[in-house]
Amino acid sequence: MKRVLSGMQSSGQLTIGNYIGALRNFVNLQHLHRCYFMVVDMHAITVPQDPAALKEQTESIASLYIAAGLDPNKASIFLQSHVPAHAELGWIMTTLTYMGELERMTQFKDKSAGKESVGAGLFTYPSLMAADILLYNADLIPVGDDQKQHLELTRDLANRFNNRFGEFFTMPEPYMPEIGARIMSLDDASKKMSKSSPNPGSYIAMLDEPSVIRKKLSRAVTDSGREVKYDPQNKPEVSNLISIYSHFANMSVAEIEAKYDGQGYGPFKKDLAEVVVAVLEPIQERYREIRKSGEIFDILKKGAAEASELANETLLEVKKRMGFVLPS
């Protein structure tokens, strides 16, 4: 079986964009491959985090993994910080990374724009991300468009290590489903829906109450006119809403266009809200059960033990090849 590795940062609440673009794919992948899914809490601290919020968000996202359908008997589910090998190989990969490679990262440029001071972790975290992937010699990495550059760096570092110290690391390949990789903001369809957006009206969180979901979608920006038609170039706002509808209702774009032909945006947005609520309500109910029972901590302990077994083996071989004196 091919190995799959992916994770989500514990900064902010998961949105329906995270669900469509990533989490739903995780659920499908666990039946086909040997999967490792983590909450990347060490990546989250590349920008300042409130300790209480970080703890809550980490537990929340891990619980949503399970509530959405990840099975701890099929995939290893764990916290990045619970497997110390991530930090250690992260440092080793940092020493193999060139300054120019990190300076070219567009995500660093975006996140540091306009700030007087930026933490070094934000600059070097692509090296830690490379370590995350290489620790498991993962074959497939589910990534969105904004992470493709980081995966290319991972491949470069794997190749650099292999050339210097002998063939060892697998070359990871991106896994990008044809649809669902990019859901846009509800207030500006030129921007990706983001859980860290300062405007809560720009995204739908997976834990938003049904009344909140209905209100946000009723207020979602639409293009001038009233035709429910998928045309990302000329009607990006309504096209984004159609895309959300398509994923949550398992309907084709053509079916949606036909259903709302001549009806305008009002009935379409009202029905869209009900479609989203129908999918999220059972997930929210299961989520509340998980948090109340405390079962998530046993799941994370089991997942970390499984991940550590492979990660420690990889780290030991890396150190051996590089000339470190290994503990006896």
GROMACS .gro file of C-alpha atoms in nm:
model
  328
    1MET     CA    1   0.000   0.000   0.000
    2LYS     CA    2   0.119   0.352  -0.074
    3ARG     CA    3   0.175   0.581   0.223
    4VAL     CA    4  -0.019   0.906   0.257
    5LEU     CA    5   0.074   1.191   0.494
    6SER     CA    6  -0.119   1.511   0.553
    7GLY     CA    7  -0.225   1.746   0.827
    8MET     CA    8  -0.402   2.068   0.918
    9GLN     CA    9  -0.282   2.355   1.133
   10SER     CA   10  -0.447   2.413   1.470
   11SER     CA   11  -0.493   2.783   1.404
   12GLY     CA   12  -0.860   2.878   1.384
   13GLN     CA   13  -1.167   2.664   1.319
   14LEU     CA   14  -1.194   2.425   1.026
   15THR     CA   15  -1.412   2.562   0.748
   16ILE     CA   16  -1.622   2.395   0.480
   17GLY     CA   17  -1.331   2.477   0.250
   18ASN     CA   18  -1.107   2.253   0.464
   19TYR     CA   19  -1.380   1.988   0.463
   20ILE     CA   20  -1.432   1.985   0.085
   21GLY     CA   21  -1.072   2.041  -0.013
   22ALA     CA   22  -0.901   1.812   0.237
   23LEU     CA   23  -1.091   1.633   0.512
   24ARG     CA   24  -1.338   1.456   0.287
   25ASN     CA   25  -1.047   1.333   0.078
   26PHE     CA   26  -0.872   1.205   0.393
   27VAL     CA   27  -1.178   0.992   0.466
   28ASN     CA   28  -1.170   0.840   0.117
   29LEU     CA   29  -0.793   0.785   0.117
   30GLN     CA   30  -0.793   0.585   0.444
   31HIS     CA   31  -0.965   0.297   0.262
   32LEU     CA   32  -0.707   0.285  -0.017
   33HIS     CA   33  -0.367   0.357   0.140
   34ARG     CA   34  -0.165   0.348   0.464
   35CYS     CA   35  -0.249   0.691   0.599
   36TYR     CA   36  -0.095   0.919   0.861
   37PHE     CA   37  -0.306   1.227   0.943
   38MET     CA   38  -0.186   1.478   1.199
   39VAL     CA   39  -0.278   1.812   1.349
   40VAL     CA   40   0.029   2.026   1.283
   41ASP     CA   41   0.040   2.219   1.608
   42MET     CA   42   0.413   2.296   1.571
   43HIS     CA   43   0.343   2.473   1.242
   44ALA     CA   44   0.068   2.672   1.412
   45ILE     CA   45   0.317   2.849   1.642
   46THR     CA   46   0.507   3.005   1.349
   47VAL     CA   47   0.273   3.296   1.426
   48PRO     CA   48   0.180   3.397   1.786
   49GLN     CA   49  -0.095   3.184   1.942
   50ASP     CA   50  -0.292   3.228   2.262
   51PRO     CA   51  -0.210   2.915   2.469
   52ALA     CA   52  -0.570   2.841   2.568
   53ALA     CA   53  -0.690   2.892   2.211
   54LEU     CA   54  -0.414   2.672   2.068
   55LYS     CA   55  -0.505   2.387   2.307
   56GLU     CA   56  -0.876   2.416   2.230
   57GLN     CA   57  -0.825   2.439   1.853
   58THR     CA   58  -0.589   2.140   1.852
   59GLU     CA   59  -0.837   1.919   2.039
   60SER     CA   60  -1.122   2.051   1.826
   61ILE     CA   61  -0.958   1.975   1.492
   62ALA     CA   62  -0.848   1.627   1.603
   63SER     CA   63  -1.207   1.558   1.713
   64LEU     CA   64  -1.344   1.685   1.382
   65TYR     CA   65  -1.117   1.441   1.200
   66ILE     CA   66  -1.299   1.157   1.373
   67ALA     CA   67  -1.644   1.315   1.355
   68ALA     CA   68  -1.608   1.359   0.978
   69GLY     CA   69  -1.532   0.991   0.930
   70LEU     CA   70  -1.164   0.916   0.991
   71ASP     CA   71  -1.127   0.575   1.153
   72PRO     CA   72  -0.836   0.529   1.400
   73ASN     CA   73  -0.832   0.159   1.307
   74LYS     CA   74  -0.766   0.247   0.943
   75ALA     CA   75  -0.541   0.556   0.975
   76SER     CA   76  -0.294   0.687   1.233
   77ILE     CA   77  -0.431   1.012   1.375
   78PHE     CA   78  -0.196   1.212   1.597
   79LEU     CA   79  -0.054   1.549   1.699
   80GLN     CA   80   0.272   1.659   1.536
   81SER     CA   81   0.415   1.761   1.876
   82HIS     CA   82   0.352   1.410   2.015
   83VAL     CA   83   0.614   1.268   1.777
   84PRO     CA   84   0.945   1.442   1.870
   85ALA     CA   85   1.113   1.308   1.553
   86HIS     CA   86   0.933   1.584   1.358
   87ALA     CA   87   1.127   1.856   1.538
   88GLU     CA   88   1.459   1.671   1.515
   89LEU     CA   89   1.438   1.590   1.144
   90GLY     CA   90   1.299   1.942   1.094
   91TRP     CA   91   1.629   2.084   1.221
   92ILE     CA   92   1.830   1.847   1.003
   93MET     CA   93   1.627   1.948   0.696
   94THR     CA   94   1.679   2.317   0.785
   95THR     CA   95   2.055   2.262   0.762
   96LEU     CA   96   2.010   2.114   0.413
   97THR     CA   97   1.790   2.402   0.292
   98TYR     CA   98   1.934   2.707   0.116
   99MET     CA   99   1.833   3.062   0.213
  100GLY     CA  100   1.738   3.140  -0.147
  101GLU     CA  101   1.492   2.848  -0.152
  102LEU     CA  102   1.311   2.981   0.153
  103GLU     CA  103   1.316   3.339   0.027
  104ARG     CA  104   1.130   3.229  -0.286
  105MET     CA  105   0.836   3.083  -0.092
  106THR     CA  106   0.529   3.284  -0.186
  107GLN     CA  107   0.343   3.187   0.131
  108PHE     CA  108   0.617   3.346   0.344
  109LYS     CA  109   0.598   3.661   0.132
  110ASP     CA  110   0.219   3.674   0.176
  111LYS     CA  111   0.220   3.610   0.551
  112SER     CA  112   0.507   3.850   0.626
  113ALA     CA  113   0.385   4.135   0.401
  114GLY     CA  114   0.348   4.465   0.587
  115LYS     CA  115   0.483   4.334   0.919
  116GLU     CA  116   0.767   4.510   1.099
  117SER     CA  117   0.907   4.189   1.247
  118VAL     CA  118   0.858   3.825   1.149
  119GLY     CA  119   0.955   3.515   1.346
  120ALA     CA  120   1.230   3.295   1.201
  121GLY     CA  121   0.996   2.996   1.229
  122LEU     CA  122   0.767   3.143   0.963
  123PHE     CA  123   1.067   3.162   0.733
  124THR     CA  124   1.204   2.812   0.799
  125TYR     CA  125   0.883   2.612   0.843
  126PRO     CA  126   0.891   2.467   0.488
  127SER     CA  127   1.193   2.267   0.608
  128LEU     CA  128   0.983   2.129   0.895
  129MET     CA  129   0.705   2.048   0.649
  130ALA     CA  130   0.959   1.857   0.440
  131ALA     CA  131   1.059   1.662   0.751
  132ASP     CA  132   0.693   1.582   0.824
  133ILE     CA  133   0.663   1.417   0.484
  134LEU     CA  134   1.003   1.248   0.467
  135LEU     CA  135   0.976   1.093   0.815
  136TYR     CA  136   0.717   0.854   0.675
  137ASN     CA  137   0.871   0.817   0.328
  138ALA     CA  138   0.524   0.913   0.207
  139ASP     CA  139   0.429   0.844  -0.154
  140LEU     CA  140   0.124   1.071  -0.184
  141ILE     CA  141   0.069   1.413  -0.027
  142PRO     CA  142  -0.278   1.571  -0.049
  143VAL     CA  143  -0.204   1.938  -0.118
  144GLY     CA  144  -0.383   2.249  -0.233
  145ASP     CA  145  -0.241   2.494  -0.484
  146ASP     CA  146  -0.086   2.703  -0.205
  147GLN     CA  147   0.127   2.411  -0.082
  148LYS     CA  148   0.261   2.281  -0.415
  149GLN     CA  149   0.572   2.500  -0.382
  150HIS     CA  150   0.648   2.348  -0.042
  151LEU     CA  151   0.616   1.997  -0.182
  152GLU     CA  152   0.862   2.086  -0.457
  153LEU     CA  153   1.109   2.195  -0.188
  154THR     CA  154   1.052   1.862  -0.010
  155ARG     CA  155   1.140   1.677  -0.330
  156ASP     CA  156   1.452   1.892  -0.374
  157LEU     CA  157   1.564   1.817  -0.016
  158ALA     CA  158   1.497   1.445  -0.055
  159ASN     CA  159   1.704   1.446  -0.373
  160ARG     CA  160   1.982   1.648  -0.206
  161PHE     CA  161   1.998   1.406   0.087
  162ASN     CA  162   1.995   1.103  -0.143
  163ASN     CA  163   2.279   1.245  -0.353
  164ARG     CA  164   2.497   1.321  -0.049
  165PHE     CA  165   2.422   1.024   0.172
  166GLY     CA  166   2.288   0.749  -0.056
  167GLU     CA  167   1.940   0.663  -0.186
  168PHE     CA  168   1.696   0.658   0.103
  169PHE     CA  169   1.404   0.900   0.074
  170THR     CA  170   1.103   0.834  -0.146
  171MET     CA  171   1.010   1.113  -0.388
  172PRO     CA  172   0.665   1.225  -0.270
  173GLU     CA  173   0.399   1.298  -0.531
  174PRO     CA  174   0.115   1.549  -0.494
  175TYR     CA  175  -0.237   1.412  -0.463
  176MET     CA  176  -0.478   1.671  -0.602
  177PRO     CA  177  -0.838   1.566  -0.666
  178GLU     CA  178  -0.982   1.711  -0.986
  179ILE     CA  179  -1.248   1.901  -0.793
  180GLY     CA  180  -1.284   2.050  -0.447
  181ALA     CA  181  -0.931   2.173  -0.388
  182ARG     CA  182  -1.024   2.540  -0.362
  183ILE     CA  183  -1.334   2.698  -0.206
  184MET     CA  184  -1.332   3.076  -0.206
  185SER     CA  185  -1.429   3.338   0.052
  186LEU     CA  186  -1.800   3.430   0.084
  187ASP     CA  187  -1.720   3.802   0.078
  188ASP     CA  188  -1.451   3.803  -0.193
  189ALA     CA  189  -1.431   3.520  -0.446
  190SER     CA  190  -1.078   3.623  -0.544
  191LYS     CA  191  -0.950   3.493  -0.207
  192LYS     CA  192  -0.943   3.140  -0.071
  193MET     CA  193  -1.181   3.066   0.218
  194SER     CA  194  -0.957   3.084   0.525
  195LYS     CA  195  -1.012   2.981   0.888
  196SER     CA  196  -0.775   3.258   0.995
  197SER     CA  197  -0.973   3.536   0.824
  198PRO     CA  198  -1.058   3.825   1.060
  199ASN     CA  199  -1.407   3.841   0.909
  200PRO     CA  200  -1.619   3.545   1.031
  201GLY     CA  201  -1.875   3.622   0.760
  202SER     CA  202  -1.620   3.523   0.495
  203TYR     CA  203  -1.624   3.153   0.587
  204ILE     CA  204  -1.852   2.882   0.722
  205ALA     CA  205  -1.692   2.695   1.009
  206MET     CA  206  -1.773   2.326   1.040
  207LEU     CA  207  -1.901   2.393   1.392
  208ASP     CA  208  -2.120   2.694   1.301
  209GLU     CA  209  -2.476   2.660   1.430
  210PRO     CA  210  -2.739   2.601   1.157
  211SER     CA  211  -2.884   2.949   1.217
  212VAL     CA  212  -2.539   3.102   1.167
  213ILE     CA  213  -2.484   2.903   0.846
  214ARG     CA  214  -2.819   3.022   0.708
  215LYS     CA  215  -2.739   3.383   0.792
  216LYS     CA  216  -2.388   3.372   0.642
  217LEU     CA  217  -2.509   3.219   0.316
  218SER     CA  218  -2.801   3.459   0.287
  219ARG     CA  219  -2.548   3.744   0.313
  220ALA     CA  220  -2.286   3.586   0.084
  221VAL     CA  221  -2.182   3.823  -0.194
  222THR     CA  222  -2.332   3.745  -0.534
  223ASP     CA  223  -2.266   3.891  -0.877
  224SER     CA  224  -2.490   4.146  -1.045
  225GLY     CA  225  -2.780   3.984  -1.225
  226ARG     CA  226  -2.987   3.693  -1.098
  227GLU     CA  227  -2.894   3.397  -1.318
  228VAL     CA  228  -2.765   3.088  -1.133
  229LYS     CA  229  -2.492   3.001  -1.380
  230TYR     CA  230  -2.144   2.858  -1.334
  231ASP     CA  231  -1.900   3.102  -1.494
  232PRO     CA  232  -1.588   3.153  -1.276
  233GLN     CA  233  -1.450   3.419  -1.509
  234ASN     CA  234  -1.752   3.650  -1.522
  235LYS     CA  235  -1.957   3.535  -1.220
  236PRO     CA  236  -1.696   3.422  -0.962
  237GLU     CA  237  -1.917   3.475  -0.653
  238VAL     CA  238  -2.217   3.268  -0.761
  239SER     CA  239  -1.984   3.012  -0.922
  240ASN     CA  240  -1.822   2.961  -0.582
  241LEU     CA  241  -2.163   2.905  -0.422
  242ILE     CA  242  -2.257   2.659  -0.697
  243SER     CA  243  -1.933   2.472  -0.630
  244ILE     CA  244  -2.020   2.447  -0.258
  245TYR     CA  245  -2.372   2.328  -0.345
  246SER     CA  246  -2.233   2.067  -0.586
  247HIS     CA  247  -2.004   1.914  -0.323
  248PHE     CA  248  -2.256   1.910  -0.040
  249ALA     CA  249  -2.550   1.784  -0.247
  250ASN     CA  250  -2.350   1.552  -0.475
  251MET     CA  251  -2.513   1.720  -0.775
  252SER     CA  252  -2.345   1.825  -1.099
  253VAL     CA  253  -2.315   2.190  -1.192
  254ALA     CA  254  -2.550   2.130  -1.487
  255GLU     CA  255  -2.814   1.980  -1.254
  256ILE     CA  256  -2.795   2.280  -1.023
  257GLU     CA  257  -2.818   2.528  -1.311
  258ALA     CA  258  -3.124   2.345  -1.447
  259LYS     CA  259  -3.292   2.330  -1.104
  260TYR     CA  260  -3.268   2.707  -1.052
  261ASP     CA  261  -3.323   2.818  -1.409
  262GLY     CA  262  -3.521   3.142  -1.394
  263GLN     CA  263  -3.551   3.141  -1.013
  264GLY     CA  264  -3.276   3.388  -0.916
  265TYR     CA  265  -3.036   3.389  -0.623
  266GLY     CA  266  -3.289   3.393  -0.336
  267PRO     CA  267  -3.427   3.037  -0.360
  268PHE     CA  268  -3.083   2.906  -0.458
  269LYS     CA  269  -2.908   3.050  -0.150
  270LYS     CA  270  -3.188   2.935   0.079
  271ASP     CA  271  -3.164   2.577  -0.049
  272LEU     CA  272  -2.784   2.589  -0.039
  273ALA     CA  273  -2.798   2.664   0.334
  274GLU     CA  274  -3.020   2.360   0.397
  275VAL     CA  275  -2.791   2.135   0.192
  276VAL     CA  276  -2.487   2.245   0.396
  277VAL     CA  277  -2.672   2.213   0.729
  278ALA     CA  278  -2.788   1.860   0.639
  279VAL     CA  279  -2.427   1.745   0.599
  280LEU     CA  280  -2.275   1.933   0.893
  281GLU     CA  281  -2.538   1.862   1.162
  282PRO     CA  282  -2.455   1.488   1.200
  283ILE     CA  283  -2.083   1.572   1.206
  284GLN     CA  284  -2.144   1.832   1.478
  285GLU     CA  285  -2.347   1.583   1.682
  286ARG     CA  286  -2.070   1.321   1.664
  287TYR     CA  287  -1.814   1.592   1.746
  288ARG     CA  288  -1.998   1.681   2.067
  289GLU     CA  289  -2.004   1.313   2.168
  290ILE     CA  290  -1.628   1.282   2.112
  291ARG     CA  291  -1.545   1.592   2.315
  292LYS     CA  292  -1.777   1.488   2.600
  293SER     CA  293  -1.640   1.132   2.619
  294GLY     CA  294  -1.272   1.230   2.605
  295GLU     CA  295  -1.207   0.941   2.363
  296ILE     CA  296  -0.995   1.168   2.143
  297PHE     CA  297  -0.701   1.143   2.386
  298ASP     CA  298  -0.684   0.763   2.356
  299ILE     CA  299  -0.707   0.794   1.977
  300LEU     CA  300  -0.421   1.047   1.968
  301LYS     CA  301  -0.206   0.834   2.200
  302LYS     CA  302  -0.256   0.529   1.977
  303GLY     CA  303  -0.185   0.731   1.662
  304ALA     CA  304   0.131   0.887   1.804
  305ALA     CA  305   0.266   0.544   1.902
  306GLU     CA  306   0.203   0.412   1.550
  307ALA     CA  307   0.356   0.718   1.386
  308SER     CA  308   0.658   0.720   1.621
  309GLU     CA  309   0.747   0.363   1.532
  310LEU     CA  310   0.807   0.454   1.167
  311ALA     CA  311   0.931   0.810   1.232
  312ASN     CA  312   1.198   0.700   1.481
  313GLU     CA  313   1.320   0.430   1.244
  314THR     CA  314   1.357   0.688   0.965
  315LEU     CA  315   1.531   0.941   1.191
  316LEU     CA  316   1.780   0.679   1.315
  317GLU     CA  317   1.875   0.585   0.958
  318VAL     CA  318   1.915   0.952   0.859
  319LYS     CA  319   2.147   1.019   1.155
  320LYS     CA  320   2.345   0.703   1.086
  321ARG     CA  321   2.402   0.803   0.722
  322MET     CA  322   2.502   1.157   0.819
  323GLY     CA  323   2.766   1.039   1.064
  324PHE     CA  324   2.602   1.106   1.401
  325VAL     CA  325   2.720   0.891   1.690
  326LEU     CA  326   2.413   0.687   1.778
  327PRO     CA  327   2.318   0.603   2.138
  328SER     CA  328   2.424   0.254   2.238
   0.00000   0.00000   0.00000
